[in-house]
CSV table of C-alpha atoms in Angstrom, one decimal:
chain,number,residue,atom,x,y,z
A,200,UNK,CA,56.0,-44.5,-8.6
A,201,UNK,CA,53.0,-46.6,-9.7
A,202,UNK,CA,52.2,-47.4,-6.1
A,203,UNK,CA,52.5,-43.7,-5.2
A,204,UNK,CA,50.2,-42.7,-8.1
A,205,UNK,CA,47.6,-45.3,-7.0
A,206,UNK,CA,47.8,-44.1,-3.4
A,207,UNK,CA,47.3,-40.5,-4.5
A,208,UNK,CA,44.3,-41.6,-6.6
A,209,UNK,CA,42.9,-43.4,-3.6
A,210,UNK,CA,43.3,-40.4,-1.4
A,211,UNK,CA,41.7,-38.2,-4.1
A,212,UNK,CA,38.8,-40.6,-4.4
A,213,UNK,CA,38.4,-40.8,-0.7
A,214,UNK,CA,38.4,-37.0,-0.4
A,215,UNK,CA,35.9,-36.8,-3.3
A,216,UNK,CA,33.6,-39.2,-1.5
A,217,UNK,CA,33.9,-37.2,1.6
A,218,UNK,CA,33.0,-34.0,-0.3
A,219,UNK,CA,30.1,-35.8,-1.9
A,220,UNK,CA,28.8,-36.9,1.5
A,221,UNK,CA,29.3,-33.4,2.8
A,222,UNK,CA,27.4,-31.9,-0.1
A,223,UNK,CA,24.6,-34.4,0.2
A,224,UNK,CA,24.0,-33.2,3.7
A,225,UNK,CA,23.8,-29.5,2.7
A,226,UNK,CA,20.2,-28.9,1.8
A,227,UNK,CA,19.0,-25.6,0.3
A,228,UNK,CA,15.6,-24.5,1.7
A,229,UNK,CA,13.6,-22.4,-0.8
A,230,UNK,CA,11.1,-19.9,0.7
A,231,UNK,CA,9.3,-16.8,-0.5
A,232,UNK,CA,10.2,-14.4,2.4
A,233,UNK,CA,7.0,-12.4,1.9
A,234,UNK,CA,4.2,-14.3,3.7
A,235,UNK,CA,4.2,-13.6,7.4
A,236,UNK,CA,3.9,-15.2,9.8
A,237,UNK,CA,5.0,-18.3,7.7
A,238,UNK,CA,8.1,-16.6,6.3
A,239,UNK,CA,9.3,-13.0,5.9
A,240,UNK,CA,12.6,-11.0,5.7
A,241,UNK,CA,13.4,-9.3,9.0
A,242,UNK,CA,15.2,-6.0,9.6
A,243,UNK,CA,18.6,-7.8,9.4
A,244,UNK,CA,17.7,-9.0,5.9
A,245,UNK,CA,17.4,-12.6,7.0
A,246,UNK,CA,14.6,-15.2,6.5
A,247,UNK,CA,12.5,-15.2,9.6
A,248,UNK,CA,9.1,-16.5,10.8
A,249,UNK,CA,7.5,-19.8,11.7
A,250,UNK,CA,9.0,-21.7,8.8
A,251,UNK,CA,12.5,-20.4,9.5
A,252,UNK,CA,12.3,-21.6,13.1
A,253,UNK,CA,10.7,-24.9,12.1
A,254,UNK,CA,13.1,-25.5,9.2
A,255,UNK,CA,16.1,-25.0,11.3
A,256,UNK,CA,14.8,-27.5,13.9
A,257,UNK,CA,13.9,-30.0,11.3
A,258,UNK,CA,17.4,-29.8,9.7
A,259,UNK,CA,18.9,-30.3,13.2
A,260,UNK,CA,16.8,-33.4,13.9
A,261,UNK,CA,17.6,-34.8,10.4
A,262,UNK,CA,21.3,-34.1,10.9
A,263,UNK,CA,21.4,-31.9,7.8
A,264,UNK,CA,23.2,-28.6,7.2
A,265,UNK,CA,20.7,-26.2,5.6
A,266,UNK,CA,21.0,-23.0,3.7
A,267,UNK,CA,18.1,-20.6,3.0
A,268,UNK,CA,17.3,-19.4,-0.4
A,269,UNK,CA,14.5,-16.9,-1.4
A,270,UNK,CA,12.5,-17.2,-4.6
A,271,UNK,CA,9.4,-15.5,-6.0
A,272,UNK,CA,6.3,-17.5,-5.4
A,273,UNK,CA,5.2,-17.7,-9.1
A,274,UNK,CA,8.4,-19.6,-10.0
A,275,UNK,CA,8.9,-21.5,-6.8
A,276,UNK,CA,7.9,-24.9,-8.1
A,277,UNK,CA,9.7,-24.7,-11.5
A,278,UNK,CA,13.0,-23.6,-9.7
A,279,UNK,CA,12.7,-26.5,-7.3
A,280,UNK,CA,12.4,-28.9,-10.2
A,281,UNK,CA,15.3,-27.2,-12.0
A,282,UNK,CA,17.5,-27.8,-9.0
A,283,UNK,CA,18.0,-24.2,-7.7
A,284,UNK,CA,17.2,-25.5,-4.2
A,285,UNK,CA,16.2,-28.8,-2.7
A,286,UNK,CA,13.1,-28.1,-0.6
A,287,UNK,CA,10.2,-25.7,-0.7
A,288,UNK,CA,9.2,-24.5,2.8
A,289,UNK,CA,7.0,-21.5,2.0
A,290,UNK,CA,3.5,-21.9,3.4
A,291,UNK,CA,2.6,-24.2,0.5
A,292,UNK,CA,-0.7,-26.1,0.9
A,293,UNK,CA,-0.7,-29.7,-0.2
A,294,UNK,CA,-3.0,-30.2,-3.2
A,295,UNK,CA,-3.5,-33.0,-5.7
A,296,UNK,CA,-2.6,-30.7,-8.6
A,297,UNK,CA,0.8,-29.8,-7.0
A,298,UNK,CA,1.4,-33.4,-6.0
A,299,UNK,CA,1.4,-34.4,-9.7
A,300,UNK,CA,4.5,-32.3,-10.2
A,301,UNK,CA,6.4,-32.6,-6.9
A,302,UNK,CA,6.3,-34.7,-3.7
A,303,UNK,CA,5.3,-33.5,-0.3
A,304,UNK,CA,6.2,-34.4,3.2
A,305,UNK,CA,3.3,-34.9,5.7
A,306,UNK,CA,1.8,-31.5,6.7
A,307,UNK,CA,3.4,-29.5,9.5
A,308,UNK,CA,0.3,-27.3,9.9
A,309,UNK,CA,-3.2,-28.8,9.8
A,310,UNK,CA,-5.6,-27.8,7.1
A,311,UNK,CA,-6.6,-24.2,7.9
A,312,UNK,CA,-9.2,-21.7,6.7
A,313,UNK,CA,-8.9,-19.1,4.0
A,314,UNK,CA,-10.8,-15.9,4.2
A,315,UNK,CA,-12.0,-12.8,2.3
A,316,UNK,CA,-10.9,-9.4,3.5
A,317,UNK,CA,-12.3,-6.1,2.3
A,318,UNK,CA,-12.8,-2.4,3.3
A,319,UNK,CA,-16.5,-3.0,3.9
A,320,UNK,CA,-18.5,-5.9,5.0
A,321,UNK,CA,-21.2,-5.4,2.3
A,322,UNK,CA,-18.8,-6.3,-0.6
A,323,UNK,CA,-20.1,-8.9,-3.1
A,324,UNK,CA,-17.4,-11.5,-2.9
A,325,UNK,CA,-19.3,-13.9,-5.2
A,326,UNK,CA,-19.9,-11.3,-8.0
A,327,UNK,CA,-17.3,-8.6,-7.5
A,328,UNK,CA,-13.6,-8.4,-8.1
A,329,UNK,CA,-11.4,-10.5,-5.9
A,330,UNK,CA,-7.6,-10.4,-5.7
A,331,UNK,CA,-5.5,-13.4,-4.9
A,332,UNK,CA,-1.8,-14.3,-5.3
A,333,UNK,CA,-0.9,-16.1,-8.5
A,334,UNK,CA,-0.6,-19.9,-8.2
A,335,UNK,CA,-2.4,-20.2,-4.9
A,336,UNK,CA,-5.3,-22.4,-3.8
A,337,UNK,CA,-7.2,-19.2,-3.1
A,338,UNK,CA,-6.8,-18.0,-6.7
A,339,UNK,CA,-8.0,-21.4,-8.0
A,340,UNK,CA,-11.0,-21.2,-5.6
A,341,UNK,CA,-12.0,-17.6,-6.7
A,342,UNK,CA,-11.7,-18.7,-10.4
A,343,UNK,CA,-14.4,-21.3,-9.7
A,344,UNK,CA,-16.9,-18.7,-8.2
A,345,UNK,CA,-18.8,-16.0,-10.0
A,346,UNK,CA,-16.3,-13.4,-9.0
A,347,UNK,CA,-13.8,-11.7,-11.3
A,348,UNK,CA,-10.3,-12.9,-10.3
A,349,UNK,CA,-7.3,-10.5,-10.5
A,350,UNK,CA,-4.0,-12.2,-9.7
A,351,UNK,CA,-0.8,-10.6,-8.4
A,352,UNK,CA,2.7,-11.9,-8.0
A,353,UNK,CA,3.1,-11.1,-4.3
A,354,UNK,CA,0.7,-11.1,-1.3
A,355,UNK,CA,1.5,-7.4,-0.6
A,356,UNK,CA,0.1,-6.5,-4.0
A,357,UNK,CA,-3.2,-8.2,-3.3
A,358,UNK,CA,-3.6,-6.1,-0.2
A,359,UNK,CA,-2.7,-3.0,-2.1
A,360,UNK,CA,-5.2,-3.8,-4.8
A,361,UNK,CA,-8.0,-3.7,-2.2
A,362,UNK,CA,-6.7,-0.5,-0.6
A,363,UNK,CA,-6.4,1.4,-3.9
A,364,UNK,CA,-9.7,0.1,-5.3
A,365,UNK,CA,-8.5,-2.3,-7.9
A,366,UNK,CA,-10.3,-5.1,-6.1
A,367,UNK,CA,-13.3,-5.3,-3.9
A,368,UNK,CA,-11.7,-8.0,-1.7
A,369,UNK,CA,-8.7,-10.2,-1.3
A,370,UNK,CA,-8.7,-13.9,-0.6
A,371,UNK,CA,-5.8,-15.5,1.2
A,372,UNK,CA,-4.9,-17.7,4.2
A,373,UNK,CA,-6.7,-16.6,7.3
A,374,UNK,CA,-3.5,-16.6,9.2
A,375,UNK,CA,-1.9,-14.1,6.7
A,376,UNK,CA,-4.9,-11.8,6.7
A,377,UNK,CA,-5.6,-11.7,10.4
A,378,UNK,CA,-2.9,-9.2,11.4
A,379,UNK,CA,-4.1,-6.8,8.8
A,380,UNK,CA,-7.6,-6.8,10.2
A,381,UNK,CA,-6.5,-6.7,13.8
A,382,UNK,CA,-4.0,-3.9,13.3
A,383,UNK,CA,-6.1,-1.7,10.9
A,384,UNK,CA,-8.3,0.0,13.5
A,385,UNK,CA,-11.4,-1.1,11.6
A,386,UNK,CA,-10.1,-0.2,8.1
A,387,UNK,CA,-10.2,-3.9,7.0
A,388,UNK,CA,-12.8,-6.5,7.8
A,389,UNK,CA,-13.5,-10.1,7.1
A,390,UNK,CA,-16.4,-10.7,4.7
A,391,UNK,CA,-18.4,-13.9,4.4
A,392,UNK,CA,-17.6,-17.3,5.9
A,393,UNK,CA,-14.2,-18.8,6.2
A,394,UNK,CA,-13.4,-21.3,3.5
A,395,UNK,CA,-11.5,-24.6,4.3
A,396,UNK,CA,-9.0,-25.3,1.5
A,397,UNK,CA,-6.0,-27.7,0.9
A,398,UNK,CA,-4.6,-30.5,2.9
A,399,UNK,CA,-2.4,-28.5,5.3
A,400,UNK,CA,1.0,-27.0,4.6
A,401,UNK,CA,4.0,-29.3,3.9
A,402,UNK,CA,7.5,-29.3,2.5
A,403,UNK,CA,7.8,-29.8,-1.3
A,404,UNK,CA,10.6,-31.8,-2.8
A,405,UNK,CA,11.5,-33.2,-6.2
A,406,UNK,CA,9.9,-36.6,-6.9
A,407,UNK,CA,13.4,-38.1,-7.2
A,408,UNK,CA,14.4,-37.1,-3.7
A,409,UNK,CA,12.5,-39.8,-1.7
A,410,UNK,CA,15.3,-40.3,0.8
A,411,UNK,CA,15.4,-36.6,1.7
A,412,UNK,CA,11.6,-36.5,1.9
A,413,UNK,CA,11.7,-39.5,4.3
A,414,UNK,CA,14.3,-37.7,6.6
A,415,UNK,CA,12.1,-34.6,6.8
A,416,UNK,CA,8.9,-36.7,7.3
A,417,UNK,CA,10.6,-38.4,10.3
A,418,UNK,CA,11.7,-35.1,11.7
A,419,UNK,CA,8.2,-33.6,11.4
A,420,UNK,CA,6.7,-36.7,13.0
A,421,UNK,CA,9.2,-36.5,15.9
A,422,UNK,CA,8.1,-32.9,16.6
A,423,UNK,CA,4.4,-34.0,16.6
A,424,UNK,CA,5.3,-37.0,18.9
A,425,UNK,CA,7.3,-35.1,21.4
A,426,UNK,CA,4.9,-32.2,21.6
A,427,UNK,CA,7.2,-29.4,20.3
A,428,UNK,CA,5.3,-28.6,17.1
A,429,UNK,CA,2.1,-27.3,18.6
A,430,UNK,CA,3.8,-24.6,20.8
A,431,UNK,CA,5.7,-23.4,17.8
A,432,UNK,CA,2.4,-23.1,15.8
A,433,UNK,CA,0.8,-21.2,18.7
A,434,UNK,CA,3.8,-18.9,19.1
A,435,UNK,CA,3.5,-17.7,15.5
A,436,UNK,CA,-0.2,-18.0,14.8
A,437,UNK,CA,-1.8,-17.4,18.2
A,438,UNK,CA,-3.8,-19.3,20.8
A,439,UNK,CA,-6.7,-20.0,18.5
A,440,UNK,CA,-4.5,-21.6,15.8
A,441,UNK,CA,-5.3,-25.1,14.5
A,442,UNK,CA,-2.9,-27.6,16.1
A,443,UNK,CA,-2.4,-31.3,16.3
């Protein structure tokens, strides 16, 4: 009987270890789902975009099973730290301020430009009212200029603020604003010069998850090395996108 109990315990322990190993390989990827072409929700209600395709490939290369989770931008870092998911992959630029709270992989898009978009090219972007999404590098930049910053929780709201007259212009990633300008038949226009901000876009992880960060770092580097990352960037951001 004693031997049987010990054997059963050993089996249970072994099963538990197997479950733990399985759980350790299931990684929850947190994204916003509202920042095309980086990430958005498609007509099927699924996460789509550049980061969906990239994230799935990175998980495959790192031999990880991944699940996608959506989260509002303004709480995306706190909910990572709280353990609601394991990785942020949401068009998040690498900055020194964020790096004090979480860790980042190497970037998977090079540093790119931000831009101002308005309904008229004579808008005063240095002294007027400029909309930006809360918690972004663009909001921080506008706050340091002479403009009046108005912040919104979602990128769609920043566009709406310009359209309905709440703001004179919006500042965001050039790649996000470009489709609005190109598809507006002249309604929207870029104003002023492009502004280089941030250190490129990377995956954000808890500081305690160094092993997981190393796996994704290696996967990103492998895509750079074998030449598969640049075509993916061009697919989603166009022929004139910044590549490696």
